[in-house]
Coordinates of C-alpha atoms and ligand atoms in Angstrom, one line a residue:
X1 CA 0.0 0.0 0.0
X2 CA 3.0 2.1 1.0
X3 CA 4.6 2.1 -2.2
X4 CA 1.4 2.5 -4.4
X5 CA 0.2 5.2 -2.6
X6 CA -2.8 3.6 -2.0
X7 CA -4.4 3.4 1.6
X8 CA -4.0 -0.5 3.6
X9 CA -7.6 -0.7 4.0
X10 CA -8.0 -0.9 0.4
X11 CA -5.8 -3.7 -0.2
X12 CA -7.3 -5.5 2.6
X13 CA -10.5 -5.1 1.6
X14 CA -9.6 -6.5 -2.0
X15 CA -8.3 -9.5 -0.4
X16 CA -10.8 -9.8 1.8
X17 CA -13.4 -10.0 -1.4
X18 CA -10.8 -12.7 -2.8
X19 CA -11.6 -14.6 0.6
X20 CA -8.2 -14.0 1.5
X21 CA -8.2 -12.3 5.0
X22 CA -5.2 -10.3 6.1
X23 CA -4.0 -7.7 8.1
X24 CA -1.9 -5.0 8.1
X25 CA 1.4 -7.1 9.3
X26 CA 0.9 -10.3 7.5
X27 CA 2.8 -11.0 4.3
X28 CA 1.2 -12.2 1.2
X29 CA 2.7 -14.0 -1.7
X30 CA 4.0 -12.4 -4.3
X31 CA 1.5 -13.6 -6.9
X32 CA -1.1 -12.5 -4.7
X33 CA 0.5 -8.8 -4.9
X34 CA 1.0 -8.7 -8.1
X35 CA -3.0 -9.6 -8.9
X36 CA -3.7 -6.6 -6.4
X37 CA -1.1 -4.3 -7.9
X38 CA -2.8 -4.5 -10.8
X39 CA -6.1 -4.9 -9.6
X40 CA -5.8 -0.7 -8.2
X41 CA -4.1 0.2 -11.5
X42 CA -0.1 -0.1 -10.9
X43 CA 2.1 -1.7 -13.0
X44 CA 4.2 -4.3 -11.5
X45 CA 7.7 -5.4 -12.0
X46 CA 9.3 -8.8 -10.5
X47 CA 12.2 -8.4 -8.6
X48 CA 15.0 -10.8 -8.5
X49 CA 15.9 -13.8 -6.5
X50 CA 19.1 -11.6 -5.4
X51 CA 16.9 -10.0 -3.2
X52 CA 15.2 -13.0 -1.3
X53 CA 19.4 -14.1 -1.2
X54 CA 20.0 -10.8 0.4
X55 CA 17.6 -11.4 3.4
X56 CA 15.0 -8.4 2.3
X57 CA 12.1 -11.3 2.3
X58 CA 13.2 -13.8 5.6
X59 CA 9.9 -14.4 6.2
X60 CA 9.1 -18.2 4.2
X61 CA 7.1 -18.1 1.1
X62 CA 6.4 -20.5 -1.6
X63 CA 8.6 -18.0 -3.6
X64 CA 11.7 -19.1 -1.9
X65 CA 12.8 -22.8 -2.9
X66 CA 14.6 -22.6 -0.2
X67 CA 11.7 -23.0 1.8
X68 CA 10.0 -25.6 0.1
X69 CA 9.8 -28.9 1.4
X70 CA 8.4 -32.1 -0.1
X71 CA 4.5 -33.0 1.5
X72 CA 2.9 -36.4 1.5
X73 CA 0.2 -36.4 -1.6
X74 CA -3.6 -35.9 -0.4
X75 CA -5.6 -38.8 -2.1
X76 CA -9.7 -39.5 -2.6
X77 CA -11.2 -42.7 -3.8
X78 CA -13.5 -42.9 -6.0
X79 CA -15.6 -45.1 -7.8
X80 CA -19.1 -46.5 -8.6
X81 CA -21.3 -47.8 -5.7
X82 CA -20.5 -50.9 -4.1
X83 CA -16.5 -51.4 -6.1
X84 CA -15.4 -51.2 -2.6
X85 CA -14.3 -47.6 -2.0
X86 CA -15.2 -48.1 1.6
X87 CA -13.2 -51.9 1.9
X88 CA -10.1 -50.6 0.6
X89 CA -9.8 -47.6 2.7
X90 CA -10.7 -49.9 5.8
X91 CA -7.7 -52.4 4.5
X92 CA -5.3 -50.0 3.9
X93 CA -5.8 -48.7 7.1
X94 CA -5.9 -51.7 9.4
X95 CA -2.9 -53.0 7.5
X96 CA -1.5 -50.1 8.3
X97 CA -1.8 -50.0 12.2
X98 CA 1.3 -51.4 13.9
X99 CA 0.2 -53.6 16.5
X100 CA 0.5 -52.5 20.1
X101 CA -0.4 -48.6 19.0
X102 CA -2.3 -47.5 20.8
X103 CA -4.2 -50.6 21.1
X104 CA -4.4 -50.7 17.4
X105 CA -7.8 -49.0 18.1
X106 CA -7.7 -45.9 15.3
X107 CA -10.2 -43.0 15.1
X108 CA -12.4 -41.8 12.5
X109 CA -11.6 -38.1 11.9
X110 CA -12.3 -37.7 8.3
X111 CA -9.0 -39.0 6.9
X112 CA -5.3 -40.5 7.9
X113 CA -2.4 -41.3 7.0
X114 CA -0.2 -44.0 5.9
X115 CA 3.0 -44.8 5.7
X116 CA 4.6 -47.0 3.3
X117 CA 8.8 -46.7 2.4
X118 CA 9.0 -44.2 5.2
X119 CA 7.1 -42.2 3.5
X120 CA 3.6 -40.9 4.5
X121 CA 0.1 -40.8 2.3
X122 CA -2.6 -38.9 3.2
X123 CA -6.4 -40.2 2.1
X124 CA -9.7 -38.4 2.9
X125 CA -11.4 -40.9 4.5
X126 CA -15.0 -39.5 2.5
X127 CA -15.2 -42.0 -0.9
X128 CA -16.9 -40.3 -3.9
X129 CA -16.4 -37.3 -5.9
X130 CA -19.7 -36.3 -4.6
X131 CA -17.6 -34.9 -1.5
X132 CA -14.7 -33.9 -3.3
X133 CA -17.0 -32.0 -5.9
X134 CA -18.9 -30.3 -3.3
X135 CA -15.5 -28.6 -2.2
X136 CA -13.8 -27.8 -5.0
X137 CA -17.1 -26.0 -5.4
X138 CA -16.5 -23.8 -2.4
X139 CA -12.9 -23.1 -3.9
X140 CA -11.0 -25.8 -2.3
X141 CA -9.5 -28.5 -3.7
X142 CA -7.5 -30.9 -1.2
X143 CA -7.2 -33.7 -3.4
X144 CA -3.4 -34.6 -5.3
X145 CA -4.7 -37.6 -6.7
X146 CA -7.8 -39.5 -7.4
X147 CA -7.7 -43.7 -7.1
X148 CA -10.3 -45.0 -9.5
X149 CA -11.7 -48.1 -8.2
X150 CA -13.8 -50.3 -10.6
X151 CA -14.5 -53.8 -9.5
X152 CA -13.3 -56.6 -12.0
X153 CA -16.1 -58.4 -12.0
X154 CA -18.4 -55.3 -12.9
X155 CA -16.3 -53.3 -14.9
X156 CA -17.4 -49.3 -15.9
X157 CA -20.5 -48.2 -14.8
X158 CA -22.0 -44.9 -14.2
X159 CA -20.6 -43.4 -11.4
X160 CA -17.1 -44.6 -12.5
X161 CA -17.7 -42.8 -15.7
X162 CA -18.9 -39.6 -13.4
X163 CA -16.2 -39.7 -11.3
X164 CA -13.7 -39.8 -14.3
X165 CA -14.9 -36.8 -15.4
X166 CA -15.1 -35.2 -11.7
X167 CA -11.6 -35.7 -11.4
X168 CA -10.8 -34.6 -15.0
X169 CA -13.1 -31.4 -15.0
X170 CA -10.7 -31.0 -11.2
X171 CA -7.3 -31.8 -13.3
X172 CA -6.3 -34.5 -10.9
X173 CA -4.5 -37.5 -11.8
X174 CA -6.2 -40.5 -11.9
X175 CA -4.6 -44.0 -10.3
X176 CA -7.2 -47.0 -11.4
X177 CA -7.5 -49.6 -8.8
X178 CA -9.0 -52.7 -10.0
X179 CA -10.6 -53.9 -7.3
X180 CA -12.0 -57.8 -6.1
X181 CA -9.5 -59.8 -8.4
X182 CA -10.0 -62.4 -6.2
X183 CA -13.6 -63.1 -7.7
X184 CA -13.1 -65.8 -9.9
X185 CA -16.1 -64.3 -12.2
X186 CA -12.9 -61.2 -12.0
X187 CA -12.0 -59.7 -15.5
X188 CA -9.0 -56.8 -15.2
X189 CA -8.3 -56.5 -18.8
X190 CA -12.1 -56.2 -19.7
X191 CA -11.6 -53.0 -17.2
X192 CA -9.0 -51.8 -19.1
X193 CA -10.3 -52.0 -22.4
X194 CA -13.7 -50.5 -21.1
X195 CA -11.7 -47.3 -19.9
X196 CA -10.3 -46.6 -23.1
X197 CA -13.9 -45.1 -24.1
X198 CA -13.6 -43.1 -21.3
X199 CA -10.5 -41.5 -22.0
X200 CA -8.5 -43.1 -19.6
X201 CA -5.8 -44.9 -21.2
X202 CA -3.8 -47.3 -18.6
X203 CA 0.1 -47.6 -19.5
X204 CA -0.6 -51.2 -21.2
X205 CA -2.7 -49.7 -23.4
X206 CA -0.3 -47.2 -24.3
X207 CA -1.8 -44.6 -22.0
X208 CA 0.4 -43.0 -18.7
X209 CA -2.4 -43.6 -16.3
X210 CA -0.9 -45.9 -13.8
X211 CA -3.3 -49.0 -13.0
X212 CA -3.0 -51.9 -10.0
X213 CA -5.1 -54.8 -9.4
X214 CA -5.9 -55.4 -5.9
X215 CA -8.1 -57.2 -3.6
X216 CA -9.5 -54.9 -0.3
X217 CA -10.4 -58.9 1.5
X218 CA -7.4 -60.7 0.5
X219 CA -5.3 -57.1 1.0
X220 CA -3.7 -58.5 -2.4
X221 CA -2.1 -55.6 -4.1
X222 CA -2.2 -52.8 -1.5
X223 CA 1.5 -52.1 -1.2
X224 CA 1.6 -51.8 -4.5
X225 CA -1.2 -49.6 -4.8
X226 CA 0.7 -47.1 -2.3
X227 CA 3.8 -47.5 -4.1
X228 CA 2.0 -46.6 -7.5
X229 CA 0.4 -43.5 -5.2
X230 CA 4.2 -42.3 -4.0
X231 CA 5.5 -43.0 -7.7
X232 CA 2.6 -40.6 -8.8
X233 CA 3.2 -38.2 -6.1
X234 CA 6.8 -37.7 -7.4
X235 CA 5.8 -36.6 -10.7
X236 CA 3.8 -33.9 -9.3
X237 CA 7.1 -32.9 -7.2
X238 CA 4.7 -32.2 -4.2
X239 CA 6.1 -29.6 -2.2
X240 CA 5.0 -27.2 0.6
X241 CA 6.2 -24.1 3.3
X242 CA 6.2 -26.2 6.5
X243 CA 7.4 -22.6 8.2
X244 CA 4.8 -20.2 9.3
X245 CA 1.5 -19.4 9.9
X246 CA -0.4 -22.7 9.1
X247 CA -3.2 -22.5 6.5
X248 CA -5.4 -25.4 5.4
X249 CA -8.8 -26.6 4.7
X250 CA -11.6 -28.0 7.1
X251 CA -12.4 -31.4 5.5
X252 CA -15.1 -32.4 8.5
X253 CA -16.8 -31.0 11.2
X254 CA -19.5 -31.7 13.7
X255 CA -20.8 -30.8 17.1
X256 CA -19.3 -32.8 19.5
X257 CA -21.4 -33.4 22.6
X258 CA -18.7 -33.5 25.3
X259 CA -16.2 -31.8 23.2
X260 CA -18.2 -28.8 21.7
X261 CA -17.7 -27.8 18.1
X262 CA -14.8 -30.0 16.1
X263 CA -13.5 -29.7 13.1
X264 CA -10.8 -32.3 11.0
X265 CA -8.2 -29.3 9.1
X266 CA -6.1 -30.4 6.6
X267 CA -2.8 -28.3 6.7
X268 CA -1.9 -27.0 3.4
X269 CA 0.8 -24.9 4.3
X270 CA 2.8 -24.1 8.1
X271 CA 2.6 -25.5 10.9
X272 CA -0.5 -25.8 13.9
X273 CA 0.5 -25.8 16.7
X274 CA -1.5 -25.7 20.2
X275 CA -2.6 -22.4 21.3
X276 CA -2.7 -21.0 17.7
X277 CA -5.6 -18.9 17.0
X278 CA -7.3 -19.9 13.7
X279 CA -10.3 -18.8 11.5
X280 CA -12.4 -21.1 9.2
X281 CA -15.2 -19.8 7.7
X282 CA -17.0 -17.4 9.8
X283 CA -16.1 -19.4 13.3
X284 CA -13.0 -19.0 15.0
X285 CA -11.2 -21.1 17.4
X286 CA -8.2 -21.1 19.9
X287 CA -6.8 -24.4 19.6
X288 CA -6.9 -26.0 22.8
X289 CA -6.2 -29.8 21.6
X290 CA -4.9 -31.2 18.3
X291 CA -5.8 -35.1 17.7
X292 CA -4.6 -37.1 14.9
X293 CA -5.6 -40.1 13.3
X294 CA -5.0 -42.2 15.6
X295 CA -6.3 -40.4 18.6
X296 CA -3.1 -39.2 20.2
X297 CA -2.8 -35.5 21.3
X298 CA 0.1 -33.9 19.4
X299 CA 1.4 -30.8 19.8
X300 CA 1.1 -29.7 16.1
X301 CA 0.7 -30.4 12.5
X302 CA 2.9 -29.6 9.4
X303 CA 1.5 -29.8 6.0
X304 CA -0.7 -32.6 4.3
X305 CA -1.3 -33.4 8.2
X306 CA -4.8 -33.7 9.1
X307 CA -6.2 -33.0 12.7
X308 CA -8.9 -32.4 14.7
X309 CA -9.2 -28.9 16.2
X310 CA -10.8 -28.5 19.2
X311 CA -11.8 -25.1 20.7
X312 CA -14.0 -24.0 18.3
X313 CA -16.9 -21.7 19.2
X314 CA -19.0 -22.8 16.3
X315 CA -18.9 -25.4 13.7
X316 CA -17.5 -24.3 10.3
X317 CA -17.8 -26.1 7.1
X318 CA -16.4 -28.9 5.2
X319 CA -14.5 -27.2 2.1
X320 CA -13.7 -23.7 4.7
X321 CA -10.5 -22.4 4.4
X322 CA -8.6 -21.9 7.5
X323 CA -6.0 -19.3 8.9
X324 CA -4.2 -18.9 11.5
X325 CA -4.2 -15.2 12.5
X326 CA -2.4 -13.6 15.2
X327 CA -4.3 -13.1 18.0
X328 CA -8.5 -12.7 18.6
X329 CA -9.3 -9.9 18.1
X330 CA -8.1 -10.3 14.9
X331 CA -10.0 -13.3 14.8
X332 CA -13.4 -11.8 15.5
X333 CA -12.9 -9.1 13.2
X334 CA -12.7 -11.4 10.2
X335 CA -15.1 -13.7 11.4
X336 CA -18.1 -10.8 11.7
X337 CA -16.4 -9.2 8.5
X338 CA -17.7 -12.3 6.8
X339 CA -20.7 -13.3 8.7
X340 CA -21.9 -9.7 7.6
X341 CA -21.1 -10.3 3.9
X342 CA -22.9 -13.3 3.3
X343 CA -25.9 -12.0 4.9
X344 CA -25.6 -9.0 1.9
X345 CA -25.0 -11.8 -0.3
X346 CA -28.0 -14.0 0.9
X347 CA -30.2 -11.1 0.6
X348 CA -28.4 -9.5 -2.7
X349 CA -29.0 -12.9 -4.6
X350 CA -27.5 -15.7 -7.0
X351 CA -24.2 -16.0 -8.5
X352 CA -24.0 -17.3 -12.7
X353 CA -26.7 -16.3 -15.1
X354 CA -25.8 -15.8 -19.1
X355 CA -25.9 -12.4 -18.4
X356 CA -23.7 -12.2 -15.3
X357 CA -21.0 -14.8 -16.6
X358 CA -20.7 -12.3 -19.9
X359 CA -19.7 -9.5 -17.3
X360 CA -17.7 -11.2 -15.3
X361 CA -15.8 -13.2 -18.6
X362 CA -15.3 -9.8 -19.6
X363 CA -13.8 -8.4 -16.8
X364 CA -11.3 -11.2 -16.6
X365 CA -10.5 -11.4 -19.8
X366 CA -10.9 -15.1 -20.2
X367 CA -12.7 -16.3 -22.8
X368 CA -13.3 -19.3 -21.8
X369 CA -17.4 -20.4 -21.9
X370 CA -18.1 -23.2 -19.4
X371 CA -21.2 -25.1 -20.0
X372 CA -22.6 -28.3 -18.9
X373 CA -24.6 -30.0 -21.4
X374 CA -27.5 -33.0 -20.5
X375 CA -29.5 -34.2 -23.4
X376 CA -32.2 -37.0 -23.9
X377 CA -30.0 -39.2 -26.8
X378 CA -26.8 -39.3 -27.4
X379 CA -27.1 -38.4 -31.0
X380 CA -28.6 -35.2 -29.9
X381 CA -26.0 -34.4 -27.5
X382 CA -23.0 -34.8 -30.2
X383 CA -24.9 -32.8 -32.2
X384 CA -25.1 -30.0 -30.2
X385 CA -21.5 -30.7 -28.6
X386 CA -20.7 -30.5 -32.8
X387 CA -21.9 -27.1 -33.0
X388 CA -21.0 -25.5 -30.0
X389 CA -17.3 -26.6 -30.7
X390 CA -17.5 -25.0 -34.2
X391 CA -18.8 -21.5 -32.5
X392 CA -15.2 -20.8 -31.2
X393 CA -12.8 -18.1 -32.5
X394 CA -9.8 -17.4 -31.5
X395 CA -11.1 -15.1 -28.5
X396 CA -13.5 -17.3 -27.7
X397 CA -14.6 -20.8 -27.3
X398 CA -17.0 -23.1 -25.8
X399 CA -15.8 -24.9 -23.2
X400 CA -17.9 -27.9 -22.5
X401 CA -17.2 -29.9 -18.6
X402 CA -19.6 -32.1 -19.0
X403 CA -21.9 -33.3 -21.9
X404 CA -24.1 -36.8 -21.2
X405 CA -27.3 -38.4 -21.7
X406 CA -30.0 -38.0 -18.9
X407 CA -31.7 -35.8 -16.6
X408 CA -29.9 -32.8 -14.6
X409 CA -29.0 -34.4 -11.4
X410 CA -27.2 -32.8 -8.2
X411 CA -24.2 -34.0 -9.3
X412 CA -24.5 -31.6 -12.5
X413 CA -25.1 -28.6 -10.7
X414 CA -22.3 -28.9 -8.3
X415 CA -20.0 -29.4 -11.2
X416 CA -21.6 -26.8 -12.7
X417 CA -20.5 -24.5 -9.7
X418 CA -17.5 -26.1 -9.2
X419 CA -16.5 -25.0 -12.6
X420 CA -18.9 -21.7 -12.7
X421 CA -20.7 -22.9 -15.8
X422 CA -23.9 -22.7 -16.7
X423 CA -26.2 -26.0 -17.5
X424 CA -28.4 -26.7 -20.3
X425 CA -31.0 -29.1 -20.7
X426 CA -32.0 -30.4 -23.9
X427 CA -35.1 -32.3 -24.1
X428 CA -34.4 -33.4 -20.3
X429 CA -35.3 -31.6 -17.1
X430 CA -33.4 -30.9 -13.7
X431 CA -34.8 -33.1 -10.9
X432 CA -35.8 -31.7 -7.7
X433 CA -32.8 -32.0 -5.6
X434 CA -30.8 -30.8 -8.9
X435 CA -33.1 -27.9 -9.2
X436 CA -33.0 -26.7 -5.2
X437 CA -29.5 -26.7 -5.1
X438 CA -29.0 -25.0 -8.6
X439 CA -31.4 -22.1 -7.3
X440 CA -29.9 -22.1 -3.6
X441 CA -26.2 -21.7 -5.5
X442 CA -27.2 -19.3 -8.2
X443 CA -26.7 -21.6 -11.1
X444 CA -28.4 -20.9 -14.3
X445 CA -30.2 -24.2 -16.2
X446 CA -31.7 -22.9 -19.5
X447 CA -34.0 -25.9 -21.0
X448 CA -34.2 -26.2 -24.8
X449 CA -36.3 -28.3 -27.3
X450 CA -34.7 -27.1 -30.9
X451 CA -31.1 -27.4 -31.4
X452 CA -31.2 -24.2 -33.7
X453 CA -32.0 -22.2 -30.4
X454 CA -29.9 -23.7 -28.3
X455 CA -26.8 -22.7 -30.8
X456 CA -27.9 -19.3 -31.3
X457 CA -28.2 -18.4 -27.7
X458 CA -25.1 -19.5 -26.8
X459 CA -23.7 -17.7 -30.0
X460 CA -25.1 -14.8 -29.3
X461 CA -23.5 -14.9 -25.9
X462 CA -20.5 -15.3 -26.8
X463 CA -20.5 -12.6 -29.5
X464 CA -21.8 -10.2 -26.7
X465 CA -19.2 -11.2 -25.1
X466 CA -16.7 -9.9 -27.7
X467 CA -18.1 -6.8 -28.5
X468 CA -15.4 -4.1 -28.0
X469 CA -16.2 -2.0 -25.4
X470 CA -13.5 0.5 -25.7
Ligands
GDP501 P1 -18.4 -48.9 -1.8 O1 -19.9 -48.7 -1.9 O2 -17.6 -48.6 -3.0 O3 -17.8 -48.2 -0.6 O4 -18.2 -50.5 -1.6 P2 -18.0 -51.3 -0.2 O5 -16.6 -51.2 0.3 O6 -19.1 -51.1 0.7 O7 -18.0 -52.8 -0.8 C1 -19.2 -53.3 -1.5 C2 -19.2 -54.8 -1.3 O8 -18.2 -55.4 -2.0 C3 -19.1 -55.3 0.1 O9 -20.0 -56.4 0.3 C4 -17.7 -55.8 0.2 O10 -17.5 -56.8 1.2 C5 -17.4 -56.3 -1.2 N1 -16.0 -56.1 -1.5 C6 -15.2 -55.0 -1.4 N2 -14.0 -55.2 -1.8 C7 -13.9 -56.5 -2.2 C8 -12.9 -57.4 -2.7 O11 -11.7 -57.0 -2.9 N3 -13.2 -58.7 -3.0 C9 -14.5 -59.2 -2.8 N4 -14.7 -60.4 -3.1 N5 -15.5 -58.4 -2.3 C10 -15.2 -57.1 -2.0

């Protein structure tokens, strides 16, 4: 603020609207200062890495390799209902508990960890992408990689097929576990092949998507599922600021009834530590306990860690992003800051109509035009997939999630948030459920019957979208 002659409070308040909430003596990351530089009209110019060498930024930052360390990888299982999501995360946990601790007896907090070559893997202990959509729709993604399971003596079915594209729209790598080859009805390579129309290409089929068979009752296979999870983990180089402030995500929470409000945090970044003061959402807590996985009290909890916070005064939400601020007063501040805004919100209305996603693409500059597509026949659906594809320019394109055959479910619409698109129907209708959450989000479904329509609204659209407005 200093240097751009501009006053704090009107930095603040620009991250604060980017859900970022900070104060006058905290230090934000470099890209973030850049974004807000720009934002109030500066132009910005990088310094060097001379300068970090000189000492002028000693606080840690993810701009500072020097800083970096490598994390365990975060991992959600998916799957269609009844591969044995559920089984395998039980194995992989009971084979995982050394006798003799603490009475082998482990707790459910909403995920552990593993270890496996000394080294650690983190899994949210909530199968489906249903979960893991519903928070990347709040902004948070905790997942590094997704493991696929299909069961070999089912093969593909519909929910493997959604979660493929869950985890695609999300840009997570998938790991396919083929799951029950100790059926004897159990047919692997009939998964494979199956896949392949799914986009998912395992290595023997020429693909690089890394598949394992395994069994979650014979426990067949799981080291070398976690050894396939590590080997992934290292291509994505992992690698997190264990110094600092801790940040993270709340990935469970509940009312506890003799421990009050408690919430499972993933730590994303620092460390937690006891006596920290942290804000999720719009609760606070002073952290009075921290409980791992396997119910011990520890003292804190670097990155990819997940804990249970107690002290809470109220229960946040699954998908909140937490902070640790320094002290709480601080705390409350932010907390009524944002309690206050989303009662403005509430009462100012949705978020993503046609109209409204034209004004914001155009503010951003992205032209980029996300839309989920459900039609009644698949011949239909190409068409109209067909079309929209051809609509693009060079400034602007349609960008299509999802496109599938069948009525707009929940699932849709919080895909559909997740990605801020907008939904059409074509010959097919949203179902209740769908239709209460896609009003209760702000997400626009427009229904069509004539493909001719369907194309011209969307073309007009986008050419609104490009008209020059200076
Ligand atoms: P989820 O719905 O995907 O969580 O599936 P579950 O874990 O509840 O498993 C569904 C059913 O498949 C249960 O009856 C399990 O006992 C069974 N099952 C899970 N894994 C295996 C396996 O590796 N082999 C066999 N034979 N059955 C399994």
């Amino acid at each position: 603020a200093n240097r751009m002659a501009e006053r704090a409070v009107d930095v603040i308040k620009i991250l604060m609207t980017q859900g970022q909430m900070a104060t006058i003596n905290d230090v934000i990351d470099a890209d973030t200062a850049e974004l807000i530089a720009i934002e109030l009209g500066h132009t910005v110019k990088r310094v060097s890495e001379s300068d970090v060498e000189e000492g002028l930024f000693d606080v840690p930052s993810e701009d500072n390799p020097a800083d970096l360390r490598p994390r365990a990888p975060v991992v959600t299982i998916m799957g269609h209902v009844d591969h044995g999501k559920t089984s395998l995360l039980d194995a992989i946990r009971q084979a995982n508990v050394v006798s003799g601790e603490a009475g082998g007896i482990t707790q459910h907090i909403g995920a552990y960890q593993v270890e496996q070559n000394d080294q650690q893997v983190t899994f949210l202990d909530t199968p489906g992408h249903e979960a893991f959509t519903a928070m990347r729709a709040r902004g948070a993604q905790a997942t590094d990689i997704a493991v696929l399971v299909v069961a070999a003596d089912d093969g593909v079915m519909p929910q493997t097929i959604e979660s493929i594209r869950h985890a695609k729209a999300a840009e997570v790598p998938i790991i396919v576990a083929i799951n029950k080859i100790d059926k004897p009805e159990s047919d692997a390579q009939r998964v494979r092949t199956e896949l392949l129309q799914h986009e998912v290409f395992v290595e023997s089929m020429g693909g690089d998507v890394l598949d394992v068979e395994v069994s979650a009752h014979t426990r067949q296979g799981l080291d070398k599922l976690l050894e396939t999870i590590l080997l992934q983990a290292e291509f994505l180089e992992l690698k997190a600021v264990p110094e600092g402030r801790a940040e993270g995500l709340v990935i469970e929470a509940k009312l506890d009834r003799g421990r009050g409000a408690v919430a499972t945090v993933l730590v994303q970044r620092g460390t937690l530590r006891v006596g920290d003061i942290l804000v999720a959402g719009t609760e606070f807590a002073r952290v009075r306990a921290l409980i791992n996985d396997k119910g011990e009290q520890v003292k804190e909890a670097g990155p990819s860690t997940p804990v249970e916070v107690l002290g809470f005064n109220g229960v946040p939400s699954a998908g909140d992003r937490f902070s640790v601020v320094e002290n709480d007063a601080r705390a409350r501040e932010v907390t009524e800051y944002r309690q206050r805004a989303i009662r403005e919100k509430t009462a100012g209305g949705g978020a993503t109509s046609l109209e409204q996603m034209m004004t914001q693409l155009k503010a951003s500059g992205i032209a980029k035009f996300p839309l989920v597509i459900k039609g009644d026949v698949q011949g239909s659906v190409e068409a109209i997939v067909a079309s929209l594809d051809k609509l693009g320019t060079d400034e602007v394109s349609a960008q299509i999630i999802l496109s599938g055959v069948g009525g707009i479910t929940e699932s849709d619409v919080t895909l559909a948030s997740a990605s801020n698109a907008i939904i059409i129907g074509f010959n097919v209708r949203a179902n209740k459920q769908a239709q209460e959450l896609a009003s209760r989000d702000g997400i626009e479904i427009r229904y069509y019957n004539i493909i001719y329509d369907l194309v011209d609204d969307v073309k007009q659209a986008m050419s609104g979208l490009l008209k020059p407005e200076r």
